[in-house]
Coordinates of C-alpha atoms in Angstrom, one line a residue:
X1 CA -16.5 -15.7 -15.4
X2 CA -15.4 -18.5 -17.8
X3 CA -12.2 -16.8 -19.1
X4 CA -9.5 -18.5 -21.3
X5 CA -7.2 -15.4 -21.0
X6 CA -4.5 -15.6 -18.4
X7 CA -4.1 -12.0 -17.5
X8 CA -0.8 -12.3 -15.7
X9 CA 0.8 -13.9 -18.6
X10 CA 0.4 -10.6 -20.4
X11 CA 2.3 -8.7 -17.7
X12 CA 6.1 -8.5 -17.1
X13 CA 5.3 -7.5 -13.5
X14 CA 2.5 -8.1 -11.2
X15 CA 0.5 -5.5 -9.2
X16 CA 2.6 -3.2 -7.0
X17 CA 5.7 -5.2 -8.1
X18 CA 5.7 -3.1 -11.1
X19 CA 6.3 0.1 -9.1
X20 CA 9.4 2.1 -9.8
X21 CA 11.8 1.7 -6.8
X22 CA 11.9 4.3 -4.2
X23 CA 15.5 5.2 -4.8
X24 CA 15.0 5.5 -8.5
X25 CA 11.9 7.6 -7.9
X26 CA 13.7 10.1 -5.9
X27 CA 16.3 10.5 -8.5
X28 CA 13.7 11.0 -11.2
X29 CA 12.0 13.8 -9.2
X30 CA 15.3 15.4 -8.1
X31 CA 15.6 19.1 -9.2
X32 CA 12.0 19.5 -10.1
X33 CA 10.9 22.9 -8.6
X34 CA 8.2 22.7 -6.1
X35 CA 5.7 25.7 -6.3
X36 CA 4.6 27.0 -2.9
X37 CA 1.0 27.5 -2.0
X38 CA 0.0 27.9 1.6
X39 CA -3.0 25.7 1.0
X40 CA -1.0 22.9 -0.3
X41 CA -0.7 20.9 3.0
X42 CA 1.0 17.8 1.3
X43 CA 2.7 17.6 -1.9
X44 CA 4.8 15.3 -4.1
X45 CA 8.1 16.5 -2.4
X46 CA 6.9 14.7 0.9
X47 CA 7.1 11.1 -0.4
X48 CA 3.5 10.7 1.0
X49 CA 0.5 8.6 -0.1
X50 CA -1.5 11.4 -1.6
X51 CA -1.6 15.2 -2.0
X52 CA -3.8 17.3 0.3
X53 CA -5.0 20.8 -0.7
X54 CA -7.1 22.9 1.8
X55 CA -10.3 24.3 0.6
X56 CA -11.5 25.9 3.7
X57 CA -11.0 25.8 7.4
X58 CA -13.2 22.7 7.7
X59 CA -12.3 20.9 4.4
X60 CA -9.3 19.6 2.5
X61 CA -9.0 17.7 -0.7
X62 CA -7.2 14.3 -0.8
X63 CA -6.0 13.2 -4.4
X64 CA -4.1 10.2 -5.5
X65 CA -3.6 7.9 -8.4
X66 CA -2.5 4.3 -8.7
X67 CA -2.8 1.7 -11.4
X68 CA -0.7 -1.5 -12.3
X69 CA -0.7 -4.5 -14.6
X70 CA -2.7 -7.8 -13.8
X71 CA -1.9 -9.5 -10.5
X72 CA -4.9 -12.0 -10.9
X73 CA -6.0 -13.9 -14.0
X74 CA -9.8 -13.4 -13.4
X75 CA -10.7 -9.9 -14.7
X76 CA -13.2 -9.1 -12.1
X77 CA -10.7 -9.9 -9.4
X78 CA -7.9 -7.9 -11.0
X79 CA -10.2 -4.9 -11.2
X80 CA -11.3 -5.2 -7.6
X81 CA -7.7 -5.5 -6.3
X82 CA -6.5 -2.5 -8.3
X83 CA -9.4 -0.3 -7.0
X84 CA -8.9 -1.5 -3.5
X85 CA -5.2 -0.6 -3.8
X86 CA -5.9 2.9 -5.2
X87 CA -8.5 3.8 -2.6
X88 CA -6.0 2.8 0.2
X89 CA -3.9 6.0 -0.4
X90 CA -6.9 8.1 0.6
X91 CA -7.5 6.0 3.8
X92 CA -3.8 6.3 4.8
X93 CA -4.1 10.1 4.9
X94 CA -7.2 9.8 7.2
X95 CA -9.5 10.7 4.5
X96 CA -12.8 9.4 3.0
X97 CA -12.8 8.6 -0.7
X98 CA -15.7 10.3 -2.7
X99 CA -14.9 10.3 -6.4
X100 CA -12.9 8.2 -8.7
X101 CA -11.8 8.0 -12.3
X102 CA -10.9 4.8 -14.2
X103 CA -7.4 4.6 -15.8
X104 CA -7.3 1.7 -18.2
X105 CA -4.8 0.3 -20.9
X106 CA -6.0 -2.7 -22.8
X107 CA -4.8 -4.7 -25.9
X108 CA -6.6 -4.1 -29.0
X109 CA -7.7 -7.7 -29.2
X110 CA -8.9 -8.0 -25.7
X111 CA -12.5 -9.4 -25.6
X112 CA -15.0 -6.7 -24.5
X113 CA -16.4 -9.1 -21.9
X114 CA -13.0 -9.2 -20.2
X115 CA -12.7 -5.4 -20.2
X116 CA -16.2 -5.2 -18.8
X117 CA -15.4 -7.5 -16.0
X118 CA -12.3 -5.5 -14.9
X119 CA -14.3 -2.4 -14.8
X120 CA -17.1 -4.1 -12.9
X121 CA -14.6 -5.2 -10.2
X122 CA -13.4 -1.7 -9.8
X123 CA -16.9 -0.2 -9.7
X124 CA -18.1 -2.7 -7.0
X125 CA -15.1 -1.9 -4.6
X126 CA -15.5 1.9 -5.1
X127 CA -19.1 1.6 -4.3
X128 CA -18.3 -0.6 -1.2
X129 CA -16.1 2.3 -0.2
X130 CA -19.0 4.7 -0.5
X131 CA -17.6 6.6 -3.4
X132 CA -18.5 7.1 -7.0
X133 CA -16.9 6.5 -10.3
X134 CA -17.6 9.3 -12.5
X135 CA -15.7 8.7 -15.8
X136 CA -12.0 8.0 -16.8
X137 CA -9.6 7.4 -19.7
X138 CA -8.4 4.4 -21.6
X139 CA -5.8 3.8 -24.2
X140 CA -4.6 0.8 -26.2
X141 CA -1.5 -1.0 -24.9
X142 CA -0.2 -4.6 -25.5
X143 CA 0.1 -4.9 -21.6
X144 CA -3.2 -4.4 -19.7
X145 CA -3.2 -2.1 -16.8
X146 CA -6.0 -0.7 -14.5
X147 CA -6.4 1.6 -11.7
X148 CA -8.0 4.7 -10.3
X149 CA -7.5 8.4 -9.8
X150 CA -9.3 9.0 -6.4
X151 CA -10.5 12.3 -4.7
X152 CA -11.5 12.1 -1.1
X153 CA -12.0 14.6 1.7
X154 CA -10.5 15.2 5.2
X155 CA -10.4 17.9 7.9
X156 CA -7.3 20.1 7.4
X157 CA -6.4 19.6 11.0
X158 CA -6.7 15.8 10.9
X159 CA -4.4 15.0 8.0
X160 CA -2.2 12.0 8.6
X161 CA 1.1 11.9 6.9
X162 CA 4.0 9.3 7.0
X163 CA 6.2 11.9 8.5
X164 CA 4.5 12.6 11.9
X165 CA 5.7 9.7 14.0
X166 CA 6.9 10.8 17.5
X167 CA 9.3 9.0 20.0
X168 CA 7.3 6.7 22.2
X169 CA 4.6 5.9 19.5
X170 CA 3.6 2.4 19.1
X171 CA 3.5 0.9 15.6
X172 CA 0.4 -1.1 14.5
X173 CA -0.2 -2.9 11.3
X174 CA -3.4 -4.4 9.7
X175 CA -2.7 -7.1 7.2
X176 CA -0.5 -10.2 6.9
X177 CA 2.9 -9.9 5.0
X178 CA 4.0 -11.8 2.1
X179 CA 1.6 -11.1 -0.9
X180 CA 4.3 -10.3 -3.4
X181 CA 6.0 -13.6 -2.9
X182 CA 2.8 -15.5 -3.4
X183 CA 1.9 -13.9 -6.4
X184 CA 5.4 -14.6 -7.8
X185 CA 4.8 -18.1 -6.8
X186 CA 1.4 -18.2 -8.6
X187 CA 3.0 -17.0 -11.9
X188 CA 5.3 -19.9 -11.6
X189 CA 2.3 -22.3 -10.9
X190 CA 3.6 -23.3 -7.4
X191 CA 1.0 -21.6 -5.2
X192 CA -2.1 -23.9 -4.4
X193 CA -5.6 -22.6 -4.9
X194 CA -6.5 -22.4 -1.2
X195 CA -3.4 -20.2 -0.6
X196 CA -4.0 -17.9 -3.5
X197 CA -7.7 -17.6 -2.6
X198 CA -6.5 -16.2 0.9
X199 CA -4.1 -13.9 -0.8
X200 CA -6.9 -12.6 -3.2
X201 CA -9.2 -12.0 -0.2
X202 CA -6.6 -9.9 1.5
X203 CA -5.9 -7.9 -1.6
X204 CA -9.6 -7.1 -2.0
X205 CA -10.2 -6.1 1.6
X206 CA -10.7 -2.3 1.8
X207 CA -8.7 -0.4 4.5
X208 CA -11.8 1.5 5.4
X209 CA -12.3 -0.3 8.6
X210 CA -8.8 0.4 9.8
X211 CA -9.1 4.1 8.8
X212 CA -12.5 4.4 10.6
X213 CA -11.0 3.0 13.8
X214 CA -7.7 4.8 13.8
X215 CA -9.2 8.4 13.4
X216 CA -10.8 8.0 16.8
X217 CA -7.3 8.0 18.4
X218 CA -4.1 10.1 18.7
X219 CA -2.5 8.7 15.6
X220 CA 0.5 10.8 14.6
X221 CA 1.6 9.1 11.3
X222 CA 0.2 6.6 8.9
X223 CA 1.2 5.0 5.5
X224 CA -0.1 2.0 3.6
X225 CA 2.4 -0.7 2.9
X226 CA 2.5 -1.4 -0.8
X227 CA 5.1 -1.6 -3.5
X228 CA 8.1 -0.6 -1.4
X229 CA 7.4 -3.3 1.2
X230 CA 7.3 -3.0 4.9
X231 CA 10.9 -2.0 5.3
X232 CA 10.7 0.6 2.4
X233 CA 7.6 2.3 3.7
X234 CA 8.8 2.2 7.3
X235 CA 12.0 3.7 6.2
X236 CA 10.2 6.5 4.5
X237 CA 8.3 7.0 7.8
X238 CA 11.6 7.0 9.9
X239 CA 13.4 9.5 7.7
X240 CA 10.4 11.8 7.2
X241 CA 9.7 11.9 11.0
X242 CA 13.5 12.0 11.9
X243 CA 13.2 9.1 14.3
X244 CA 14.4 5.5 14.5
X245 CA 12.1 2.4 14.7
X246 CA 12.4 -1.0 16.2
X247 CA 10.4 -3.7 14.5
X248 CA 9.8 -7.0 16.3
X249 CA 9.6 -9.8 13.6
X250 CA 8.2 -12.2 16.2
X251 CA 5.1 -10.1 16.5
X252 CA 4.5 -9.9 12.7
X253 CA 1.8 -12.0 10.9
X254 CA 4.1 -13.6 8.1
X255 CA 2.3 -15.5 5.7
X256 CA 3.6 -19.2 6.2
X257 CA 3.5 -20.2 2.6
X258 CA 5.4 -17.0 1.6
X259 CA 8.2 -17.7 4.1
X260 CA 8.5 -21.2 2.8
X261 CA 9.0 -19.7 -0.8
X262 CA 11.3 -17.0 0.5
X263 CA 13.5 -19.9 2.1
X264 CA 13.5 -21.4 -1.4
X265 CA 14.8 -18.2 -3.0
X266 CA 11.5 -17.6 -4.9
X267 CA 11.4 -13.9 -4.7
X268 CA 10.0 -11.0 -6.8
X269 CA 12.1 -8.6 -8.7
X270 CA 10.6 -5.8 -6.6
X271 CA 12.1 -7.3 -3.5
X272 CA 15.6 -6.6 -4.7
X273 CA 14.7 -3.1 -5.7
X274 CA 13.3 -2.4 -2.4
X275 CA 16.3 -4.0 -0.6
X276 CA 18.7 -1.9 -2.6
X277 CA 16.9 1.3 -1.5
X278 CA 16.4 0.5 2.1
X279 CA 19.0 -2.0 3.4
X280 CA 21.5 0.8 4.1
X281 CA 19.2 2.1 6.7
X282 CA 18.2 -1.2 8.3
X283 CA 20.1 -3.2 11.0
X284 CA 18.9 -6.8 10.5
X285 CA 20.5 -8.0 13.6
X286 CA 20.2 -11.8 13.8
X287 CA 16.9 -12.0 12.0
X288 CA 16.7 -14.8 9.5
X289 CA 17.4 -13.7 5.9
X290 CA 14.3 -15.2 4.5
X291 CA 12.2 -13.2 7.1
X292 CA 14.2 -10.0 6.1
X293 CA 13.4 -10.7 2.4
X294 CA 9.6 -10.9 3.3
X295 CA 9.9 -7.4 4.9
X296 CA 11.3 -6.0 1.6
X297 CA 8.6 -7.9 -0.4
X298 CA 6.4 -5.6 -2.4
X299 CA 2.8 -5.8 -1.1
X300 CA -0.2 -5.2 -3.3
X301 CA -3.1 -3.6 -1.5
X302 CA -1.3 -4.1 1.9
X303 CA -2.4 -2.9 5.2
X304 CA -2.1 0.4 7.2
X305 CA 1.1 1.1 9.1
X306 CA 0.0 3.2 12.0
X307 CA 2.1 5.3 14.5
X308 CA -0.1 5.9 17.6
X309 CA 0.3 7.6 20.9
X310 CA 1.4 4.9 23.5
X311 CA -1.5 5.7 25.8
X312 CA -4.1 5.1 22.9
X313 CA -2.3 2.1 21.5
X314 CA -4.0 -0.6 23.6
X315 CA -7.6 0.8 22.8
X316 CA -6.8 1.0 19.0
X317 CA -5.1 -2.3 19.0
X318 CA -8.3 -4.0 20.6
X319 CA -10.5 -2.3 18.1
X320 CA -8.4 -3.3 15.2
X321 CA -8.5 -6.9 16.3
X322 CA -12.2 -6.9 15.6
X323 CA -12.2 -5.2 12.1
X324 CA -9.1 -5.8 10.1
X325 CA -7.6 -9.0 8.6
X326 CA -4.7 -9.2 11.0
X327 CA -4.0 -6.5 13.8
X328 CA -0.3 -6.6 14.7
X329 CA 1.5 -4.6 17.4
X330 CA 4.8 -4.8 15.8
X331 CA 7.1 -2.0 16.8
X332 CA 8.0 1.2 18.5
X333 CA 9.3 4.7 17.6
X334 CA 12.4 6.1 19.4
X335 CA 14.6 9.3 19.1
X336 CA 17.1 8.9 16.2
X337 CA 20.6 8.3 17.8
X338 CA 22.4 8.2 14.4
X339 CA 23.3 5.2 12.3
X340 CA 20.5 2.8 11.3
X341 CA 17.0 4.1 11.0
X342 CA 15.2 0.6 11.5
X343 CA 16.3 -2.1 13.9
X344 CA 14.9 -5.6 13.5
X345 CA 14.4 -8.0 16.4

């Protein structure tokens, strides 16, 4: 689309970098009374990716909502990224998305063609996921925003949460790391077209294939890595599961261009929020500071972090290698011995 509007110039933060920090979020929710319901399998008090409500012995409802300001200048691409990111929360719970509602905020003077393209990008990704958009809600706002409320289904006995990791589990991951740094570089006009084209492909790749592969195996926990960065989301998994986790940075797929920018100190604001929340739980060892910065980097539409039974890990890893952007076997889960929750090697 020939578009003179630079969407990213209309936003203070890009994509999941606009997310409220995990530490601040927990403070905002503190003291809110949680009503009990035996059919509510996962609620907001669990710091999980979506809520899950049991409808019957065979069916549970998965619900989530996610939206953010532009992370790409092209409106179609922005819509596709936002939709891919919103759908991911259902996949992380082991569910299948079925219905979605648009959430949109647009400036009053935004051309209707631009709005149409944002919506078209979202629609195409939802249909690729095998789901339907059935309506939505829009408001006027000087800063554009787009996303989805998504409903999916899962068997009540096969719900995956971020708090079920067990000692001995192997940690697998499904996308390269460093998207937030790249989008920050792009806003500063420092990232080249080829690098950004790669980033956009990653952000518009559904986690459907990863989900379809992992549900065949004994997966004990899963989360999608987005605004809190790899270390923020891993920290939530370690705390929720009452375990400690060792991550091998040498086995991670760190985007080379992002590492170069990190060494230059070109880092998104969200990285500092994530570090402030998680670093007290992390033993960085001798790992280079720029590499650690990348692990706090907020990811938009990132991959799935999967804790799988060690006996099933080789088979799942092999299957992921043929169907996800970057299959990584990057860590192990151990019994918590006190002190740090995450150890970097």
